[in-house]
Coordinates of C-alpha atoms in Angstrom, one line a residue:
X2 CA 0.2 0.0 -0.5
X3 CA 0.8 3.9 -0.8
X4 CA 0.0 6.6 -0.3
X5 CA -3.3 8.2 1.6
X6 CA -5.0 5.5 2.3
X7 CA -9.0 5.8 2.8
X8 CA -10.9 5.8 6.7
X9 CA -12.3 2.2 5.8
X10 CA -8.7 1.3 4.1
X11 CA -7.5 2.1 7.6
X12 CA -9.9 1.0 9.6
X13 CA -9.7 -2.1 7.8
X14 CA -5.6 -2.6 8.0
X15 CA -6.0 -1.7 11.6
X16 CA -8.7 -4.3 12.3
X17 CA -5.6 -6.5 10.7
X18 CA -3.1 -6.2 13.3
X19 CA -3.7 -8.4 16.5
X20 CA -0.9 -7.4 19.1
X21 CA -1.0 -11.0 21.2
X22 CA -0.4 -12.9 17.5
X23 CA 2.5 -10.1 16.3
X24 CA 4.6 -10.3 18.8
X25 CA 7.2 -12.5 20.7
X26 CA 5.8 -14.2 23.1
X27 CA 6.7 -13.8 26.1
X28 CA 8.5 -17.5 27.2
X29 CA 10.6 -17.5 23.2
X30 CA 14.3 -17.4 23.6
X31 CA 15.0 -14.3 22.5
X32 CA 12.5 -12.5 24.8
X33 CA 14.0 -12.4 28.8
X34 CA 10.5 -11.3 30.7
X35 CA 10.4 -9.9 34.1
X36 CA 14.0 -8.9 34.5
X37 CA 15.7 -8.2 37.9
X38 CA 16.3 -5.1 38.3
X39 CA 19.6 -5.4 39.4
X40 CA 19.8 -7.1 35.5
X41 CA 18.2 -4.4 34.1
X42 CA 20.6 -1.8 35.8
X43 CA 24.1 -4.8 34.5
X44 CA 21.7 -4.9 30.9
X45 CA 22.3 -0.4 31.2
X46 CA 25.8 -0.7 32.7
X47 CA 27.8 1.1 30.5
X48 CA 25.0 3.4 29.4
X49 CA 24.6 4.2 33.9
X50 CA 26.2 6.8 35.5
X51 CA 26.9 5.7 39.6
X52 CA 25.4 8.8 41.1
X53 CA 26.2 10.4 45.4
X54 CA 22.8 8.3 46.4
X55 CA 23.6 4.7 45.1
X56 CA 21.2 5.5 42.6
X57 CA 21.5 5.6 38.5
X58 CA 21.8 7.7 36.5
X59 CA 20.9 8.0 32.4
X60 CA 21.9 10.3 29.5
X61 CA 19.3 8.8 27.0
X62 CA 18.8 11.0 23.0
X63 CA 16.3 12.2 23.3
X64 CA 14.7 14.3 25.9
X65 CA 11.2 15.2 25.8
X66 CA 8.6 13.1 23.6
X67 CA 8.0 13.4 19.6
X68 CA 5.2 14.8 19.4
X69 CA 5.2 16.0 16.2
X70 CA 6.0 12.9 14.8
X71 CA 3.3 10.8 16.6
X72 CA 0.1 9.8 15.4
X73 CA -2.5 7.7 16.0
X74 CA -5.5 5.3 13.8
X75 CA -8.7 7.3 15.0
X76 CA -7.6 11.2 13.9
X77 CA -4.6 11.0 11.3
X78 CA -4.9 9.1 8.3
X79 CA -2.6 6.3 7.9
X80 CA -0.7 6.4 4.6
X81 CA 0.9 3.7 3.3
X82 CA 4.3 4.5 4.9
X83 CA 1.9 4.7 8.5
X84 CA 1.5 1.4 8.2
X85 CA 5.4 0.3 6.6
X86 CA 6.4 1.3 10.2
X87 CA 3.8 -0.7 12.3
X88 CA 4.9 -3.7 9.8
X89 CA 8.7 -3.0 9.9
X90 CA 9.0 -2.5 13.4
X91 CA 6.9 -6.0 14.3
X92 CA 8.9 -7.7 11.9
X93 CA 12.5 -6.9 14.1
X94 CA 10.4 -7.4 17.1
X95 CA 10.7 -11.4 16.1
X96 CA 15.0 -11.3 15.4
X97 CA 15.7 -8.3 18.0
X98 CA 16.6 -9.2 22.0
X99 CA 14.2 -7.2 24.3
X100 CA 12.5 -7.5 27.5
X101 CA 9.2 -7.6 29.1
X102 CA 7.3 -6.7 31.4
X103 CA 3.6 -6.3 32.4
X104 CA 1.9 -4.4 34.4
X105 CA -0.9 -2.8 35.4
X106 CA -2.5 0.3 34.7
X107 CA -4.9 2.0 37.4
X108 CA -6.4 -0.7 39.9
X109 CA -10.6 0.5 40.3
X110 CA -11.7 -3.1 39.7
X111 CA -13.7 -1.3 36.2
X112 CA -11.0 0.6 35.0
X113 CA -7.3 -1.5 34.7
X114 CA -5.4 -2.9 32.3
X115 CA -2.3 -5.2 31.9
X116 CA 0.7 -3.9 29.8
X117 CA 2.8 -5.1 28.1
X118 CA 6.0 -3.4 27.4
X119 CA 9.0 -4.6 24.5
X120 CA 11.9 -3.2 24.1
X121 CA 15.4 -4.1 23.5
X122 CA 18.1 -5.7 26.0
X123 CA 20.8 -2.6 25.7
X124 CA 17.9 -0.2 26.9
X125 CA 17.0 -2.1 29.8
X126 CA 17.0 1.5 31.6
X127 CA 13.7 2.4 29.9
X128 CA 12.3 -1.2 31.2
X129 CA 13.6 -0.2 34.7
X130 CA 12.3 2.9 35.1
X131 CA 8.6 2.0 33.0
X132 CA 8.2 -0.9 36.1
X133 CA 9.1 0.7 38.2
X134 CA 5.7 3.3 37.6
X135 CA 3.4 0.6 37.5
X136 CA 2.1 -2.3 39.1
X137 CA 2.9 -5.6 38.1
X138 CA 0.6 -6.7 36.7
X139 CA -1.6 -10.3 38.7
X140 CA -0.1 -14.0 37.0
X141 CA -2.6 -15.3 33.8
X142 CA -3.9 -11.2 33.6
X143 CA -3.6 -11.3 29.8
X144 CA -2.3 -7.8 28.4
X145 CA -5.3 -5.4 26.9
X146 CA -1.8 -2.9 25.4
X147 CA 1.1 -3.1 23.7
X148 CA 3.8 -1.3 23.4
X149 CA 7.1 -1.9 20.4
X150 CA 9.4 0.7 21.5
X151 CA 12.7 0.7 20.2
X152 CA 15.3 3.3 19.7
X153 CA 17.3 3.5 17.2
X154 CA 15.6 2.9 13.9
X155 CA 16.7 5.1 11.4
X156 CA 13.1 6.7 11.5
X157 CA 11.8 8.2 14.8
X158 CA 7.9 7.8 14.7
X159 CA 5.9 7.0 17.2
X160 CA 2.6 5.8 15.5
X161 CA -1.0 4.2 18.1
X162 CA -3.1 2.5 16.6
X163 CA -6.0 3.1 19.4
X164 CA -8.3 0.3 19.1
X165 CA -5.6 -1.7 18.8
X166 CA -4.4 -1.3 22.3
X167 CA -0.2 -1.0 19.7
X168 CA 1.8 1.5 20.2
X169 CA 5.2 1.6 18.6
X170 CA 7.8 3.6 19.8
X171 CA 10.7 4.0 16.8
X172 CA 14.3 6.3 17.0
X173 CA 13.5 7.6 20.8
X174 CA 14.8 5.7 23.6
X175 CA 12.7 8.8 25.6
X176 CA 11.2 7.2 28.7
X177 CA 8.5 9.7 28.2
X178 CA 7.4 7.9 25.7
X179 CA 7.0 4.6 26.7
X180 CA 4.8 5.8 30.7
X181 CA 3.0 8.1 28.2
X182 CA 1.5 5.5 25.4
X183 CA -0.2 3.8 27.7
X184 CA -2.0 6.0 30.3
X185 CA -3.0 7.6 26.2
X186 CA -5.1 4.4 25.2
X187 CA -6.3 4.2 29.2
X188 CA -7.4 7.6 28.9
X189 CA -8.8 6.2 25.2
X190 CA -10.7 3.4 27.0
X191 CA -12.2 5.1 30.1
X192 CA -14.1 7.8 27.2
X193 CA -14.7 4.5 25.2
X194 CA -16.5 3.9 28.6
X195 CA -18.6 6.4 29.9
X196 CA -16.2 8.0 31.7
X197 CA -13.1 11.0 30.1
X198 CA -9.5 10.6 30.8
X199 CA -7.9 13.1 32.8
X200 CA -4.4 14.6 32.8
X201 CA -4.9 15.6 36.2
X202 CA -3.6 14.7 40.0
X203 CA -5.5 14.0 42.9
X204 CA -4.8 14.0 46.7
X205 CA -7.0 13.8 49.4
X206 CA -7.5 16.7 52.1
X207 CA -8.7 15.5 55.9
X208 CA -10.3 18.1 58.0
X209 CA -11.6 18.7 61.4
X210 CA -15.3 20.4 61.3
X211 CA -17.6 21.5 63.5
X212 CA -19.0 17.3 63.1
X213 CA -15.9 15.8 63.3
X214 CA -13.6 14.9 60.2
X215 CA -14.2 14.7 56.7
X216 CA -12.1 14.0 53.8
X217 CA -12.1 16.3 50.8
X218 CA -10.8 15.0 47.3
X219 CA -9.8 17.7 44.8
X220 CA -7.7 17.9 41.6
X221 CA -5.5 19.2 39.3
X222 CA -5.0 19.3 35.8
X223 CA -2.4 20.7 34.2
X224 CA 0.7 19.9 32.2
X225 CA 4.4 18.5 32.9
X226 CA 5.7 21.5 34.6
X227 CA 3.2 24.0 36.0
X228 CA 3.2 22.1 39.4
X229 CA 0.9 19.7 39.7
X230 CA 2.7 17.3 41.0
X231 CA 4.1 19.6 43.9
X232 CA 0.3 20.2 44.3
X233 CA -0.1 16.7 45.0
X234 CA 2.4 15.8 47.4
X235 CA 2.3 18.8 49.4
X236 CA 1.7 18.0 53.2
X237 CA -0.7 21.5 53.2
X238 CA 1.4 22.3 56.2
X239 CA -1.8 19.8 58.3
X240 CA -1.5 18.2 61.0
X241 CA -2.9 15.4 63.2
X242 CA -5.9 14.3 63.1
X243 CA -6.4 15.9 60.2
X244 CA -3.9 15.2 56.7
X245 CA -2.9 15.8 53.1
X246 CA -2.5 13.3 51.0
X247 CA -1.3 12.4 47.0
X248 CA -3.8 9.7 45.1
X249 CA -2.1 10.5 41.8
X250 CA 0.0 12.0 39.9
X251 CA -0.7 12.1 36.6
X252 CA -3.4 10.8 34.9
X253 CA -6.9 9.9 36.3
X254 CA -10.4 8.7 34.7
X255 CA -13.0 10.3 35.3
X256 CA -16.7 8.8 35.9
X257 CA -19.6 9.3 37.6
X258 CA -18.8 7.9 40.8
X259 CA -15.4 7.6 40.5
X260 CA -11.4 9.4 40.5
X261 CA -9.6 6.2 39.0
X262 CA -5.7 6.8 39.2
X263 CA -3.2 4.7 36.5
X264 CA 0.0 4.3 37.9
X265 CA 0.0 2.7 41.7
X266 CA 3.9 2.3 42.0
X267 CA 5.9 5.4 41.2
X268 CA 5.9 8.9 40.6
X269 CA 7.7 10.2 36.8
X270 CA 8.8 13.9 38.2
X271 CA 10.8 16.3 36.5
X272 CA 13.9 17.9 39.2
X273 CA 15.1 21.0 37.9
X274 CA 15.5 23.3 40.2
X275 CA 14.5 20.6 42.6
X276 CA 14.3 22.1 46.5
X277 CA 15.2 20.5 49.6
X278 CA 13.1 23.3 52.2
X279 CA 10.2 23.4 49.3
X280 CA 9.9 20.2 47.8
X281 CA 11.1 18.5 50.2
X282 CA 8.8 15.0 50.4
X283 CA 9.8 14.7 45.8
X284 CA 13.5 15.6 46.7
X285 CA 14.0 13.0 50.3
X286 CA 12.7 10.6 47.5
X287 CA 14.5 11.5 44.3
X288 CA 18.0 10.6 46.6
X289 CA 16.5 7.5 47.5
X290 CA 18.5 4.3 46.3
X291 CA 15.8 3.1 44.4
X292 CA 15.1 6.5 42.3
X293 CA 16.6 6.3 38.3
X294 CA 17.6 9.9 37.2
X295 CA 17.3 11.0 33.1
X296 CA 18.7 13.3 32.1
X297 CA 20.1 15.1 35.3
X298 CA 22.7 16.5 35.6
X299 CA 25.6 13.9 37.6
X300 CA 29.3 14.9 37.6
X301 CA 31.5 11.6 37.6
X302 CA 31.9 11.3 40.9
X303 CA 27.9 11.4 42.0
X304 CA 27.5 14.1 43.1
X305 CA 23.7 15.1 41.6
X306 CA 23.4 19.3 40.9
X307 CA 19.1 19.6 40.1
X308 CA 19.5 23.4 39.1
X309 CA 21.8 22.9 36.1
X310 CA 20.4 22.4 33.2
X311 CA 22.7 21.8 31.6
X312 CA 21.6 18.8 29.6
X313 CA 17.9 19.7 29.0
X314 CA 15.6 21.6 32.4
X315 CA 13.2 18.7 31.7
X316 CA 15.5 15.8 33.5
X317 CA 13.7 13.9 35.3
X318 CA 13.4 11.2 38.3
X319 CA 10.8 8.2 38.2
X320 CA 10.5 8.0 42.6
X321 CA 8.4 4.4 44.7
X322 CA 5.4 5.8 46.1
X323 CA 6.4 3.8 49.0
X324 CA 9.4 6.8 49.6
X325 CA 6.6 10.0 50.2
X326 CA 5.3 9.8 53.2
X327 CA 1.7 11.7 52.0
X328 CA 1.4 9.1 49.6
X329 CA -1.5 7.7 50.6
X330 CA -2.0 3.5 50.1
X331 CA -4.6 4.2 47.3
X332 CA -4.9 5.9 44.4
X333 CA -8.3 6.0 43.4
X334 CA -10.5 8.9 44.8
X335 CA -14.4 7.7 46.0
X336 CA -15.6 11.2 43.9
X337 CA -14.6 14.6 42.5
X338 CA -14.7 17.2 44.7
X339 CA -12.6 20.7 43.5
X340 CA -11.6 20.5 40.2
X341 CA -8.3 23.1 39.6
X342 CA -6.8 24.1 36.4
X343 CA -3.5 25.5 36.9
X344 CA -2.3 27.8 34.6
X345 CA -0.2 30.7 34.4
X346 CA -1.6 33.2 32.8
X347 CA 0.2 36.3 34.7
X348 CA -4.1 38.0 33.7
X349 CA -5.6 35.8 35.9
X350 CA -6.6 36.2 39.6
X351 CA -4.4 33.5 41.8
X352 CA -8.0 31.5 42.1
X353 CA -11.3 32.0 40.6
X354 CA -14.8 30.0 40.6
X355 CA -16.6 29.2 38.0
X356 CA -20.1 27.9 36.9
X357 CA -20.2 24.4 35.7
X358 CA -20.4 26.5 32.2
X359 CA -17.4 28.3 32.5
X360 CA -15.3 24.8 34.0
X361 CA -16.1 22.7 30.5
X362 CA -14.6 27.1 28.6
X363 CA -11.7 26.5 31.1
X364 CA -10.7 22.8 30.7
X365 CA -10.4 23.7 26.9
X366 CA -8.5 26.3 26.5
X367 CA -6.4 24.9 28.1
X368 CA -3.8 27.8 29.1
X369 CA -0.5 27.1 30.5
X370 CA 2.5 28.2 29.0
X371 CA 4.4 25.5 27.4
X372 CA 8.0 23.6 29.0
X373 CA 11.2 21.2 27.5
X374 CA 8.4 18.2 28.7
X375 CA 6.3 19.8 25.1
X376 CA 9.1 21.5 23.1
X377 CA 11.7 22.4 24.4
X378 CA 11.7 24.9 21.6
X379 CA 9.2 26.8 22.3
X380 CA 9.0 26.1 26.8
X381 CA 8.1 29.5 28.1
X382 CA 5.8 30.7 24.9
X383 CA 1.8 31.0 26.6
X384 CA 0.0 28.3 24.9
X385 CA -3.2 26.7 25.2
X386 CA -4.2 23.0 24.8
X387 CA -7.4 21.1 25.5
X388 CA -8.4 19.6 28.7
X389 CA -4.0 20.9 29.9
X390 CA -4.1 16.9 27.8
X391 CA -1.5 16.4 24.9
X392 CA -2.4 13.0 25.2
X393 CA -6.4 12.6 23.3
X394 CA -7.4 10.9 21.1
X395 CA -10.9 11.7 19.2
X396 CA -12.8 15.3 18.7
X397 CA -11.6 17.6 21.1
X398 CA -14.2 19.4 21.3
X399 CA -17.0 16.4 22.1
X400 CA -13.7 16.0 25.3
X401 CA -15.2 19.2 26.0
X402 CA -19.2 18.3 25.6
X403 CA -18.0 15.2 27.5
X404 CA -16.0 17.1 30.8
X405 CA -19.5 19.4 31.1
X406 CA -22.0 16.6 32.2
X407 CA -19.5 15.0 34.2
X408 CA -19.3 17.9 36.3
X409 CA -23.2 18.6 36.1
X410 CA -23.1 14.6 37.5
X411 CA -20.5 14.4 39.4
X412 CA -21.7 18.4 40.6
X413 CA -17.4 19.2 41.4
X414 CA -16.1 22.9 42.2
X415 CA -14.4 24.4 39.3
X416 CA -11.8 26.9 40.3
X417 CA -8.9 28.2 37.4
X418 CA -5.5 28.5 39.5
X419 CA -3.2 30.5 38.5
X420 CA 0.4 28.7 39.9
X421 CA 2.8 31.8 37.8
X422 CA 2.1 35.3 39.1
X423 CA -0.3 38.2 38.3
X424 CA 1.8 40.5 36.3
X425 CA 5.3 41.2 38.3
X426 CA 3.7 39.3 41.7
X427 CA 4.6 36.2 41.3
X428 CA 2.6 33.9 43.6
X429 CA 4.7 31.4 45.6
X430 CA 4.2 28.3 46.7
X431 CA 2.8 29.0 49.9
X432 CA 0.5 31.0 48.8
X433 CA -0.7 28.9 46.5
X434 CA -1.8 26.1 49.7
X435 CA -3.4 28.5 51.7
X436 CA -6.2 28.9 48.7
X437 CA -5.5 25.1 48.6
X438 CA -6.3 24.4 52.5
X439 CA -9.0 27.5 52.8
X440 CA -10.9 26.0 49.5
X441 CA -11.1 23.2 51.1
X442 CA -12.0 24.2 54.5
X443 CA -14.2 26.3 52.6
X444 CA -12.8 29.2 54.1
X445 CA -12.2 32.1 50.8
X446 CA -14.7 34.7 50.5
X447 CA -15.8 35.4 47.7
X448 CA -16.8 38.3 45.7
X449 CA -18.2 38.6 41.7
X450 CA -16.4 40.0 39.6
X451 CA -18.2 41.2 36.7
X452 CA -15.7 42.6 34.3
X453 CA -14.7 39.2 34.3
X454 CA -17.7 37.9 35.6
X455 CA -16.8 34.6 37.7
X456 CA -15.9 35.5 41.4
X457 CA -12.8 36.5 43.2
X458 CA -11.9 35.7 46.2
X459 CA -11.8 38.9 49.0
X460 CA -10.9 37.5 51.1
X461 CA -8.3 34.1 52.1
X462 CA -7.5 32.9 55.4
X463 CA -2.8 33.3 56.0
X464 CA -2.7 35.0 52.2
X465 CA -2.5 38.5 51.1
X466 CA -4.8 38.3 48.6
X467 CA -5.1 42.1 48.4
X468 CA -1.5 41.8 47.4
X469 CA -2.7 40.4 43.7
X470 CA -5.8 42.3 43.0
X471 CA -5.5 42.2 39.0
X472 CA -6.3 45.9 37.4
X473 CA -2.9 46.9 40.3
X474 CA -1.0 44.1 38.6
X475 CA -1.5 45.1 35.4
X476 CA -1.7 48.6 32.9
X477 CA -4.1 48.8 30.8
X478 CA -5.8 45.7 32.3
X479 CA -9.1 46.6 31.2
X480 CA -7.3 46.7 27.4
X481 CA -5.7 43.4 28.7
X482 CA -8.6 41.0 30.0
X483 CA -10.6 42.1 26.1
X484 CA -8.3 41.6 23.7
X485 CA -7.5 38.3 25.2
X486 CA -10.7 37.2 26.0
X487 CA -11.5 38.2 21.8
X488 CA -8.3 35.7 21.7
X489 CA -10.1 32.8 23.4
X490 CA -13.6 33.2 21.5
X491 CA -12.0 32.8 18.6
X492 CA -10.1 30.0 20.1
X493 CA -13.4 28.3 21.3
X494 CA -15.0 28.2 17.5
X495 CA -12.0 26.1 16.1
X496 CA -13.6 23.2 17.6
X497 CA -17.7 22.4 15.9
X498 CA -18.6 19.5 17.4
X499 CA -18.7 21.6 21.1
X500 CA -22.4 22.6 22.4
X501 CA -23.0 27.0 21.8
X502 CA -24.4 27.5 26.0
X503 CA -20.2 26.3 26.4
X504 CA -19.6 28.8 23.5
X505 CA -20.9 31.9 24.9
X506 CA -19.8 31.3 28.4
X507 CA -16.5 31.9 27.6
X508 CA -15.0 34.9 30.4

């Protein structure tokens, strides 16, 4: 086949791919199934620098996702060349010495999937990092999703067959490609089952009130590098019997009756600027012997420098949940009480409370700044990503409609949370934690801002909210806001399937 395939041909060709029969049997002579972590380190020893903490550190050729070279068979028309890439990858799998792992994405009895990863033996470091992020699969569990990652191919390409649960990663040795290959399909399956995949972290706050102790579940939607891990893992300086624990760091699936987590073993955190005082729990976990560092500055003697971005500002560490005191044993939320859209837009207040329709607008806008995890060449630029989720499969307008419906069913409160600055006034971690705790306690005093069209805080306990008044921190604020609102209208107009009541709620 050559040239563009018709949609019908694409579907028919995809149906002919059977990962179970086309991938090597884990028991075959060319596959090493479930080797120990020590063996994986031994396979990768020529590439390892051992840190001062005894942990392995690796430098990859690719240091971010190859998003521009990723195609899926739902949103893209595959050409003959695309199918040739898949065919060549599957053929190579039968003649390459591979390591293979089975892991579970999710723990919820109705929303968990077995994932099988194949990587060449000499790239065991990818499997080492990935396998620590997820729970082992039960014996005899058949895979739902398959990923084959072959870093040494000449062409760099990621091809995804969502219906078949298959991803091939060619020409990239970045661990994040393996991680996201399965989370992308986890979110796609959630949508097929009436839910919605969210690029979000979650936490549970246990707080004292007049009736004793109550629980509040919070979710944070944001691009990598905007503060999800910091906020979900922060203990909020609460003292027993109160507490704040992390449930999930990166990807969840929202349903009317649950918010299901995905990764039960560990976290894949950004390390640039990781600070022992501001992020003590994450710092301690990243300096444990069982962490795996990737593209972090490590000297020949093993000294680690998290402030050195000479390799990349997208340095990473795989850390274990067991090494985080703030991590709960479970990863699922009983419900979604509060949803926060993390932004770095300096025209937004530190926090704003949204109506359900405005929440759907915030979801569609996905306003943030580009980070080195997505596109290093554009890091720091203002961007919009629907749902702050670069891994959506299917029409994006339908995602906004589904989000609005689920928020209506769950009755969750929704907020925009600015973790950057208001004008030049920086919003510190202490300010944001004060906001989150006050929101959970329902102690924020709100007032409706007619100019903005939503509620803004008049008083926040433990925070000088008056320092962040928008008009006082911007010249010509009204003009800037009007221009921003017009940009938002034009942006939303591009989504044909988005419902009119959401478009009209633009703020």
